[in-house]
Short mmCIF file of C-alpha atoms and ligand atoms in Angstrom, two decimals:
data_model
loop_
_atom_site.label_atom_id
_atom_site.label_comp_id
_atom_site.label_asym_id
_atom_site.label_seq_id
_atom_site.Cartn_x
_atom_site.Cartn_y
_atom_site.Cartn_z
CA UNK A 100 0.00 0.00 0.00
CA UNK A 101 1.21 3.56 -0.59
CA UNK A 102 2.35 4.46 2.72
CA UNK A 103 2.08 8.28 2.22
CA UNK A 104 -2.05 9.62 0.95
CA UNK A 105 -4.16 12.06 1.75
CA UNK A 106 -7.58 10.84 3.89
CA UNK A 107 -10.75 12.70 3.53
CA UNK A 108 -12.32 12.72 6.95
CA UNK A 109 -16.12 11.43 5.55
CA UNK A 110 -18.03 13.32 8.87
CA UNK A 111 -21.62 12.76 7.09
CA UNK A 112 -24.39 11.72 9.16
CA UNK A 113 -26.04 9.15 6.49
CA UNK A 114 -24.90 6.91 3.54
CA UNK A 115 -27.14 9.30 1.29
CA UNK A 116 -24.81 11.76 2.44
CA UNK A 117 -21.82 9.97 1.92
CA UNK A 118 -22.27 8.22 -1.07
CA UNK A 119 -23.34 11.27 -2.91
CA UNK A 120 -20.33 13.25 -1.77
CA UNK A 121 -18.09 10.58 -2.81
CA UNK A 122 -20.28 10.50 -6.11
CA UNK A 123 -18.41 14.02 -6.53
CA UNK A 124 -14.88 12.06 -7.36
CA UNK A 125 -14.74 10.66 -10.67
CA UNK A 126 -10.59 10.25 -11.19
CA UNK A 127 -9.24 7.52 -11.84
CA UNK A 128 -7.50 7.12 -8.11
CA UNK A 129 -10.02 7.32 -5.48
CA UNK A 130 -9.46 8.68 -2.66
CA UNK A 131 -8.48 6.94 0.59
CA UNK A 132 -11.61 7.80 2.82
CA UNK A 133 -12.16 8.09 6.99
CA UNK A 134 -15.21 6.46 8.09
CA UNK A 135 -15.90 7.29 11.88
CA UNK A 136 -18.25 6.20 14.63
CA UNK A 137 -21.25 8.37 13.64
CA UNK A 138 -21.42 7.33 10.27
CA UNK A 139 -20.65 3.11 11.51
CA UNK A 140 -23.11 3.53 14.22
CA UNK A 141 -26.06 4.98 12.33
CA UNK A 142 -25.50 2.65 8.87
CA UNK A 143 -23.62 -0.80 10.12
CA UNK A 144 -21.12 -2.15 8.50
CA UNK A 145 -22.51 -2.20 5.18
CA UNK A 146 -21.45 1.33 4.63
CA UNK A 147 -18.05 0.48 4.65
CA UNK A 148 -18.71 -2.68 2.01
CA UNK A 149 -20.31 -0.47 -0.04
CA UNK A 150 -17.49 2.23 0.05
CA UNK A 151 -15.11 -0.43 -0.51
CA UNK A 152 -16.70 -1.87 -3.81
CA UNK A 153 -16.69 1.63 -5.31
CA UNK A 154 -13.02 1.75 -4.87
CA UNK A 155 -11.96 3.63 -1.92
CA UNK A 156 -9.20 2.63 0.36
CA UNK A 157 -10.75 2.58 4.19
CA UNK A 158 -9.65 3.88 7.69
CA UNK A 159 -12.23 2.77 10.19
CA UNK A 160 -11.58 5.56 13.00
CA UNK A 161 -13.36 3.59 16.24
CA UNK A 162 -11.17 3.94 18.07
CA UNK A 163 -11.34 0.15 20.12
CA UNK A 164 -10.71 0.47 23.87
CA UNK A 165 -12.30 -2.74 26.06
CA UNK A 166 -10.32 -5.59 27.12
CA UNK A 167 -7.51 -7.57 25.09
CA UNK A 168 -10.13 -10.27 24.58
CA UNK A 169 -12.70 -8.41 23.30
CA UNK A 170 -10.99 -5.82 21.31
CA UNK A 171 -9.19 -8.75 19.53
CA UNK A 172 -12.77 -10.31 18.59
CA UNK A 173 -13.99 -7.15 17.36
CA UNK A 174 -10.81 -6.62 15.68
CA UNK A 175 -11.42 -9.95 13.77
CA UNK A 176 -14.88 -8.67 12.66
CA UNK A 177 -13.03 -5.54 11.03
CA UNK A 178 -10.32 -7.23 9.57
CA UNK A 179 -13.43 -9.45 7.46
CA UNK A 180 -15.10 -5.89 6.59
CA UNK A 181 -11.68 -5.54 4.28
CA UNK A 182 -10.78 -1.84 5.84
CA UNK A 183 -7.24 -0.39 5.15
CA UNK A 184 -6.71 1.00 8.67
CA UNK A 185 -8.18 0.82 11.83
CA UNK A 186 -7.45 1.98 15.60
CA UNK A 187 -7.07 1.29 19.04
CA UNK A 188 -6.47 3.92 21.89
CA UNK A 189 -3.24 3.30 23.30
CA UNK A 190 -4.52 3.88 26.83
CA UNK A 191 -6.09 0.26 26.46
CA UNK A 192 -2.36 -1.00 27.40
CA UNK A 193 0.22 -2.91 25.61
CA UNK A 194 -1.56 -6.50 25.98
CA UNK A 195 -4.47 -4.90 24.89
CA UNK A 196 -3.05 -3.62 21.26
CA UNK A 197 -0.85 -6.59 20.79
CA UNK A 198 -4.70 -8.74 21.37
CA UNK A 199 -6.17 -6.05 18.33
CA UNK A 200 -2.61 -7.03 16.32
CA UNK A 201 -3.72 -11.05 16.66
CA UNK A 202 -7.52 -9.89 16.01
CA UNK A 203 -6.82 -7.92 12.81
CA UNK A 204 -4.07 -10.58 11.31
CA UNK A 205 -5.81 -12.92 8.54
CA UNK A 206 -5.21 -16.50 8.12
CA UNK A 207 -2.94 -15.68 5.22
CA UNK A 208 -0.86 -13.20 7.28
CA UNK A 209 -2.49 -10.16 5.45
CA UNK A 210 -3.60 -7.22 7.82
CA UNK A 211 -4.69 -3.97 7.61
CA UNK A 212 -2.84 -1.41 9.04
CA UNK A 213 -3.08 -0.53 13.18
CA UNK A 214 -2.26 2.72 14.44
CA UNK A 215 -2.99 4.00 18.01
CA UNK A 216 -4.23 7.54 19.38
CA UNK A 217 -2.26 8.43 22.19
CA UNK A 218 -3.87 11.49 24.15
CA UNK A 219 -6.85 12.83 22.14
CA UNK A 220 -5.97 17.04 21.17
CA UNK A 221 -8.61 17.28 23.12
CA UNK A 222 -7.24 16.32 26.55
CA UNK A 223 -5.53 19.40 27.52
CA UNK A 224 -2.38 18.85 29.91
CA UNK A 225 -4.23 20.29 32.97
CA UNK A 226 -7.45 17.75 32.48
CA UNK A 227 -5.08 15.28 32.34
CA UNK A 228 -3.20 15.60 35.58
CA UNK A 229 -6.23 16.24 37.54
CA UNK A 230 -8.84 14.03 35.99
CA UNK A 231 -6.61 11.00 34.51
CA UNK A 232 -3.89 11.65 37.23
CA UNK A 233 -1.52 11.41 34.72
CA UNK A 234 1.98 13.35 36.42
CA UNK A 235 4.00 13.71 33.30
CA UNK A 236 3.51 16.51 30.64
CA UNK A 237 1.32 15.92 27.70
CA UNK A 238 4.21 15.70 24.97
CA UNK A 239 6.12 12.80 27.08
CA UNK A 240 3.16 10.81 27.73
CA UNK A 241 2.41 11.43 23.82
CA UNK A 242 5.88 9.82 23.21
CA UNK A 243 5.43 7.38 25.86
CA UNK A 244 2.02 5.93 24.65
CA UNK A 245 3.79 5.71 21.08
CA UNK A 246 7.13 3.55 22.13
CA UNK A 247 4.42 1.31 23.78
CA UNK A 248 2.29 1.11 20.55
CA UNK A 249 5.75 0.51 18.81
CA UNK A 250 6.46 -1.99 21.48
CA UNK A 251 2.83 -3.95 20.64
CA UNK A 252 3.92 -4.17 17.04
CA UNK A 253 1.94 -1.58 15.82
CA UNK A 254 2.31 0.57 12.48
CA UNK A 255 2.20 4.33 13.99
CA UNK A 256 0.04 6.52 15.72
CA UNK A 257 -2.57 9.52 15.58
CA UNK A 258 -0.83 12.65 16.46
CA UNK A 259 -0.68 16.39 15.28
CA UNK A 260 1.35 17.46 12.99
CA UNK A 261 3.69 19.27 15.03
CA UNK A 262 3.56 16.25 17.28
CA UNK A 263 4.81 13.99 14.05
CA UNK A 264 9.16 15.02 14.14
CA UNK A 265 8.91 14.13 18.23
CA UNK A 266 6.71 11.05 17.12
CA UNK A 267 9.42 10.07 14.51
CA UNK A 268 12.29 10.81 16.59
CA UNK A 269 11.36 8.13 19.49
CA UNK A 270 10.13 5.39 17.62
CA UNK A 271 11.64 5.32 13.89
CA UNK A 272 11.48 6.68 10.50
CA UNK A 273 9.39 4.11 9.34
CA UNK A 274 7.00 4.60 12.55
CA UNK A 275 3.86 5.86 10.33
CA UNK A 276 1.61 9.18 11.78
CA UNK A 277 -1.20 10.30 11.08
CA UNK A 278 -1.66 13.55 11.53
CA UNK A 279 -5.69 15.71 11.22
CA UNK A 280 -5.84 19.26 11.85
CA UNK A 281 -4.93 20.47 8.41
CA UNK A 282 -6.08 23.83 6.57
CA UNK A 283 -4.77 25.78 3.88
CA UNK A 284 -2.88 28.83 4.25
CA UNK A 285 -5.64 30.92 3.13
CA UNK A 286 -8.41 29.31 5.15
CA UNK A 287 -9.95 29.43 8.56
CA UNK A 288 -9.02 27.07 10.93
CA UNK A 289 -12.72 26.39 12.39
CA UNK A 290 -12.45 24.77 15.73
CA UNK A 291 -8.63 23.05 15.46
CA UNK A 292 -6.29 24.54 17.07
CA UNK A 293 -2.86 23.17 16.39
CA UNK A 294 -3.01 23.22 12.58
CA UNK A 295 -0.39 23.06 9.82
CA UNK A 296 -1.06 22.87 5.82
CA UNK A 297 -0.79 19.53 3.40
CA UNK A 298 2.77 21.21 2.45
CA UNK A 299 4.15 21.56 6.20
CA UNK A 300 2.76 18.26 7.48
CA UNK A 301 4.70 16.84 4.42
CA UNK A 302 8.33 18.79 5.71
CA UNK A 303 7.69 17.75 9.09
CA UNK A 304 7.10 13.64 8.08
CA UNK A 305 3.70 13.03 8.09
CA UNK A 306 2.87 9.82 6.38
CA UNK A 307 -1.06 10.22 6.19
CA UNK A 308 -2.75 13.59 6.47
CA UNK A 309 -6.54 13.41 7.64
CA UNK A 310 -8.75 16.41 6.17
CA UNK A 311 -12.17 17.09 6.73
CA UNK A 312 -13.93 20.37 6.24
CA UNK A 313 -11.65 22.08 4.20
CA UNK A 314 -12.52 19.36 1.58
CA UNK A 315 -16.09 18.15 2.45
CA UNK A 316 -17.16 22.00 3.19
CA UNK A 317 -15.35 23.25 0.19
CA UNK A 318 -17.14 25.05 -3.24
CA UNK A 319 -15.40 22.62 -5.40
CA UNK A 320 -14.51 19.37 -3.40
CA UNK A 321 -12.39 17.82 -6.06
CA UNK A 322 -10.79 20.86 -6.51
CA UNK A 323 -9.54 21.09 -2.67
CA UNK A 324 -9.00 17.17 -2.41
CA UNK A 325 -6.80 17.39 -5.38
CA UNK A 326 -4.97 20.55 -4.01
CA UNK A 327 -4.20 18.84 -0.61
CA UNK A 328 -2.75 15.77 -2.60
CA UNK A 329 -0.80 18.63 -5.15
CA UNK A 330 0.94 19.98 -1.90
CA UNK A 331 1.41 16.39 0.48
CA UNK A 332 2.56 14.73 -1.75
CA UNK A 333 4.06 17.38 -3.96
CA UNK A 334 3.09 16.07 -7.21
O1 C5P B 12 -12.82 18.91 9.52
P1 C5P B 12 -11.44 18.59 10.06
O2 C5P B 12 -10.35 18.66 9.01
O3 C5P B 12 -11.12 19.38 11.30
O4 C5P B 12 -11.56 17.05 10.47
C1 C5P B 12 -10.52 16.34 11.09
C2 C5P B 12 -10.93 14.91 11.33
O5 C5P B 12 -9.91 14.30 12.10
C3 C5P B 12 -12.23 14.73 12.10
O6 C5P B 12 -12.83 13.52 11.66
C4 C5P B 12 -11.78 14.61 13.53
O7 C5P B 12 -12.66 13.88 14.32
C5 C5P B 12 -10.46 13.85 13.35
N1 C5P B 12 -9.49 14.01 14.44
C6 C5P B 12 -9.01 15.25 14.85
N2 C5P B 12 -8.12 15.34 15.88
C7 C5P B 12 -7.69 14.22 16.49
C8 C5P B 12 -8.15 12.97 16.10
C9 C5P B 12 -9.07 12.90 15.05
O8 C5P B 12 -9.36 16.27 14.27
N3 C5P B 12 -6.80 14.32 17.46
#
């Protein structure tokens, strides 16, 4: 698989929605699509199989946190649905990814690819001393949560862009991240708050850059998808 692409965050309520959005993209390479747990929850699984047979690559953003048992049953259901990525929160422990690795690992050794989300963005340092009693600061517990995903055998992790170089530098080159909170220069940066463009996320070593609004929100769709692949992958 092309370990460097551009993912549309697909936040749509419905498969009308989705499927007519996704209508919108008639090149030749489709592109690689996020599916996350409003759309899964409100249409099932068949959502994805139906993405799938038009084409896209997948990443399934649930974002699996339970017990190493059950997250690697569920992971085995996933695996079956064909997706390209899926995720785990690293909080769910070592034992706990490694069971998702076993889950998501198909007879013939084939897999799709497992990253982790260490803290969500949206865990500020303070919530998580006092509320998680977590003592360290937010960017060493980042980089601790991803040498333990890299210890579980995982491919990378979820992380901001500026998080990506710290990401990199702990756990290897070939450590993937995926990075969301992307906008273009000349756009708003609606609720995100550490944001960087398709061209910086690239410089800094991204792998995968997830982008939602300034893509599904744009005038011309295509247009925008195609500019964030223009400067990512600077082609
Ligand atoms: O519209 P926007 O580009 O902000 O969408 C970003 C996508 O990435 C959304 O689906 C959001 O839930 C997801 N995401 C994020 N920040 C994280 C993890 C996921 O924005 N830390």
């Amino acid at each position: 698989m092309l370990n460097k692409d551009v993912i549309i965050a697909c936040d749509f309520s419905s498969r009308a929605q989705t499927l007519d959005f996704l209508d919108l993209f008639r090149l030749e390479r489709k592109p690689f699509v996020k599916i996350g747990m409003e759309l899964f929850y409100s249409e099932g699984p068949q959502i994805v199989r139906d993405i799938k047979s038009r084409g896209h690559k997948i990443f399934l953003d649930l974002k699996l946190h339970d017990i190493p048992n059950t997250v690697r049953k569920a992971m085995k259901v996933l695996s079956s649905l064909d997706v390209d990525m899926c995720n785990v929160h690293a909080a769910g422990t070592i034992e706990m990814m490694k069971a998702a690795l076993e889950g998501l690992t198909r007879e013939d050794g084939s897999r799709p690819l497992l990253i982790a989300v260490t803290q969500l963005t949206s865990t500020s340092e303070q919530r998580m001393r006092e509320e998680l009693l977590i003592g360290s600061d937010i960017n060493s517990t980042i980089i601790h949560y991803a040498t333990n995903t890299l210890k579980a055998g995982l491919d990378g992790v979820v992380c901001s862009p500026l998080e990506a170089a710290g990401v990199k530098g702990a756990c290897g080159q070939g450590f993937l991240t995926v990075t969301p909170g992307i906008r273009f220069a000349d756009s708003g940066s609606d609720d995100q708050v550490r944001i960087t463009t398709p061209a910086k996320a690239r410089e800094i070593g991204s792998d995968f850059i997830v982008v939602g609004r300034p893509v599904t929100a744009a005038a011309d769709p295509v247009a925008s998808y195609l500019r964030c692949v223009k400067e990512f992958l600077n082609d």
